[in-house]
């Protein structure tokens, strides 16, 4: 059974009264989805209950050879356009009711708004990167700077610069499970200066160190952080990391870990006692202060070159 038929059957059984759209990697023609990838579905309600916030439901659908995971975000018209978390650059419509009787396509309009705003958001993130990197450089230049504390900030600055470069040139959202493919797309389609910047950042984050042992340590640390937050659905990221590890795709697995780490770092207080666990998760290495200063100045240049 092909994916389109599988999606139609799932929606007919579970969401037959609402218009739906497939988003995420399965809707992106430039990405090859993995067996572990869930199907991301937007379920749009034209006339929802007042103040109904987006709700997510997971469905595990058993097939003949494997179980497919459907992640369905149910959203109403009242907050469909205002919710920035619902942005997407690619989609495939699965119309049910309202879209069949009107020429106005809410999903297409939402895509247009996302594509119009993405470079502004990217520019905002780059300015934040410049501020964060400048602060790290300032702290590193202090005689009594605590490099053990700064080491996590330095690694995160490196990762944020990498993601900013990718989003700037791809002009679309990041796909954590497919970041290696997105890196390759930029390397193949941009000039040598951009390729050199990305290669340099990969060196800064010590990508050559990534192996099965590194991923196993990261996996244990990620599970500690997920359990600490009492997340009800930790299995998705754990299953994906394990999938990549079994396939020998260690770089893909670590890129997925990096994405999780960035999100965790951005919502967690600096003094959080789990920061040491986060450092183990992303394999933070101590370096000479002069080396860090050189790397941070390069990252600062890469960000400024985008503005």
CSV table of C-alpha atoms in Angstrom, one decimal, residues 42-199:
chain,number,residue,atom,x,y,z
A,42,UNK,CA,-3.0,19.1,10.2
A,43,UNK,CA,-6.7,18.7,10.9
A,44,UNK,CA,-8.5,22.0,10.2
A,45,UNK,CA,-11.9,22.8,11.7
A,46,UNK,CA,-13.7,25.6,10.0
A,47,UNK,CA,-16.1,26.1,12.9
A,48,UNK,CA,-14.4,25.1,16.1
A,49,UNK,CA,-15.4,25.7,19.7
A,50,UNK,CA,-14.4,29.2,20.9
A,51,UNK,CA,-10.8,29.4,22.1
A,52,UNK,CA,-10.0,25.9,21.1
A,53,UNK,CA,-6.2,25.6,21.2
A,54,UNK,CA,-4.3,23.2,18.9
A,55,UNK,CA,-4.4,19.7,20.3
A,56,UNK,CA,-2.1,16.8,19.2
A,57,UNK,CA,-3.1,13.2,19.1
A,58,UNK,CA,-0.9,10.2,18.2
A,59,UNK,CA,-2.2,7.1,16.4
A,60,UNK,CA,-0.3,3.8,16.0
A,61,UNK,CA,-1.7,2.1,13.0
A,62,UNK,CA,-0.6,-1.5,12.5
A,63,UNK,CA,0.2,-2.6,8.9
A,64,UNK,CA,1.2,-5.9,7.4
A,65,UNK,CA,4.9,-5.2,7.8
A,66,UNK,CA,5.2,-2.3,10.3
A,67,UNK,CA,3.3,0.1,12.5
A,68,UNK,CA,2.8,3.6,11.1
A,69,UNK,CA,2.6,6.6,13.5
A,70,UNK,CA,0.3,9.4,12.7
A,71,UNK,CA,0.7,12.7,14.6
A,72,UNK,CA,-2.4,14.8,14.1
A,73,UNK,CA,-2.6,18.4,15.2
A,74,UNK,CA,-6.2,19.5,15.4
A,75,UNK,CA,-6.6,23.2,15.0
A,76,UNK,CA,-9.5,25.6,14.5
A,77,UNK,CA,-9.8,28.6,12.2
A,78,UNK,CA,-9.7,31.0,15.2
A,79,UNK,CA,-6.0,30.3,15.8
A,80,UNK,CA,-4.8,28.6,12.6
A,81,UNK,CA,-3.1,31.7,11.2
A,82,UNK,CA,-1.9,33.3,14.4
A,83,UNK,CA,0.0,30.1,15.6
A,84,UNK,CA,3.6,30.4,14.5
A,85,UNK,CA,4.3,26.8,15.4
A,86,UNK,CA,2.1,25.6,12.6
A,87,UNK,CA,4.3,27.0,9.8
A,88,UNK,CA,5.2,24.8,6.9
A,89,UNK,CA,6.7,25.2,3.4
A,90,UNK,CA,5.4,22.0,1.8
A,91,UNK,CA,2.0,20.3,2.2
A,92,UNK,CA,-0.3,17.8,0.5
A,93,UNK,CA,-4.0,18.5,0.9
A,94,UNK,CA,-6.6,15.9,1.9
A,95,UNK,CA,-9.9,17.8,1.5
A,96,UNK,CA,-13.0,16.7,3.3
A,97,UNK,CA,-15.8,19.2,3.7
A,98,UNK,CA,-15.2,22.9,3.4
A,99,UNK,CA,-12.3,22.8,0.9
A,100,UNK,CA,-14.6,20.9,-1.5
A,101,UNK,CA,-17.2,23.6,-1.5
A,102,UNK,CA,-15.0,26.8,-1.7
A,103,UNK,CA,-12.2,28.1,-3.8
A,104,UNK,CA,-10.3,29.5,-0.8
A,105,UNK,CA,-7.6,27.1,0.4
A,106,UNK,CA,-6.6,27.8,4.1
A,107,UNK,CA,-3.6,25.4,3.8
A,108,UNK,CA,-2.2,27.3,0.8
A,109,UNK,CA,-2.7,30.7,2.5
A,110,UNK,CA,-0.9,29.4,5.6
A,111,UNK,CA,2.0,28.2,3.5
A,112,UNK,CA,2.2,31.6,1.7
A,113,UNK,CA,2.3,33.4,5.0
A,114,UNK,CA,5.0,31.1,6.3
A,115,UNK,CA,7.2,31.6,3.2
A,116,UNK,CA,6.7,35.3,3.3
A,117,UNK,CA,7.9,35.5,7.0
A,118,UNK,CA,10.6,32.9,7.2
A,119,UNK,CA,13.5,35.1,6.2
A,120,UNK,CA,12.4,37.8,8.7
A,121,UNK,CA,12.4,35.1,11.4
A,122,UNK,CA,15.8,33.8,10.2
A,123,UNK,CA,17.2,37.3,10.4
A,124,UNK,CA,15.9,37.7,14.0
A,125,UNK,CA,17.5,34.4,14.9
A,126,UNK,CA,20.8,35.5,13.3
A,127,UNK,CA,20.8,38.7,15.3
A,128,UNK,CA,20.2,36.7,18.5
A,129,UNK,CA,23.2,34.5,17.5
A,130,UNK,CA,25.4,37.5,17.1
A,131,UNK,CA,24.4,38.8,20.5
A,132,UNK,CA,25.0,35.4,22.2
A,133,UNK,CA,28.3,34.8,20.5
A,134,UNK,CA,29.5,38.3,21.3
A,135,UNK,CA,28.7,37.7,24.9
A,136,UNK,CA,30.6,34.4,24.9
A,137,UNK,CA,33.6,36.2,23.4
A,138,UNK,CA,33.4,38.9,26.0
A,139,UNK,CA,33.2,36.3,28.8
A,140,UNK,CA,36.1,34.3,27.3
A,141,UNK,CA,38.3,37.4,27.3
A,142,UNK,CA,37.9,37.8,31.1
A,143,UNK,CA,40.9,36.5,33.1
A,144,UNK,CA,38.7,34.6,35.5
A,145,UNK,CA,36.2,33.2,32.9
A,146,UNK,CA,34.8,29.8,33.8
A,147,UNK,CA,35.3,27.8,30.6
A,148,UNK,CA,33.5,24.8,32.2
A,149,UNK,CA,30.3,26.7,32.4
A,150,UNK,CA,30.9,28.5,29.0
A,151,UNK,CA,31.5,25.2,27.2
A,152,UNK,CA,27.8,24.4,26.8
A,153,UNK,CA,27.1,28.0,25.6
A,154,UNK,CA,29.8,27.6,23.0
A,155,UNK,CA,28.5,24.3,21.6
A,156,UNK,CA,25.0,25.7,21.4
A,157,UNK,CA,26.2,28.8,19.6
A,158,UNK,CA,27.9,26.5,17.1
A,159,UNK,CA,24.7,24.5,16.6
A,160,UNK,CA,22.5,27.6,16.3
A,161,UNK,CA,24.8,29.0,13.6
A,162,UNK,CA,24.6,25.8,11.6
A,163,UNK,CA,20.8,25.8,11.8
A,164,UNK,CA,20.6,29.5,10.8
A,165,UNK,CA,22.8,28.9,7.8
A,166,UNK,CA,20.7,26.0,6.7
A,167,UNK,CA,17.4,27.8,7.1
A,168,UNK,CA,18.7,31.0,5.4
A,169,UNK,CA,19.7,29.2,2.2
A,170,UNK,CA,16.9,26.5,2.1
A,171,UNK,CA,14.2,29.1,3.0
A,172,UNK,CA,12.2,26.4,4.7
A,173,UNK,CA,11.8,24.8,8.1
A,174,UNK,CA,14.4,22.4,9.5
A,175,UNK,CA,13.7,18.7,9.5
A,176,UNK,CA,15.7,17.3,12.5
A,177,UNK,CA,15.5,13.7,11.2
A,178,UNK,CA,16.8,14.8,7.8
A,179,UNK,CA,19.3,17.5,8.7
A,180,UNK,CA,22.1,15.6,7.0
A,181,UNK,CA,20.1,15.7,3.7
A,182,UNK,CA,19.5,19.4,4.2
A,183,UNK,CA,23.2,20.1,4.9
A,184,UNK,CA,24.0,18.2,1.6
A,185,UNK,CA,21.4,20.3,-0.3
A,186,UNK,CA,23.1,23.5,0.8
A,187,UNK,CA,26.5,22.2,0.0
A,188,UNK,CA,25.5,21.1,-3.5
A,189,UNK,CA,23.5,24.3,-4.4
A,190,UNK,CA,25.4,27.2,-2.8
A,191,UNK,CA,28.8,28.8,-3.5
A,192,UNK,CA,32.1,27.6,-2.1
A,193,UNK,CA,32.2,30.3,0.6
A,194,UNK,CA,28.9,28.9,2.1
A,195,UNK,CA,30.2,25.3,1.8
A,196,UNK,CA,33.4,26.3,3.6
A,197,UNK,CA,31.4,27.9,6.4
A,198,UNK,CA,29.3,24.8,6.9
A,199,UNK,CA,32.4,22.5,6.8
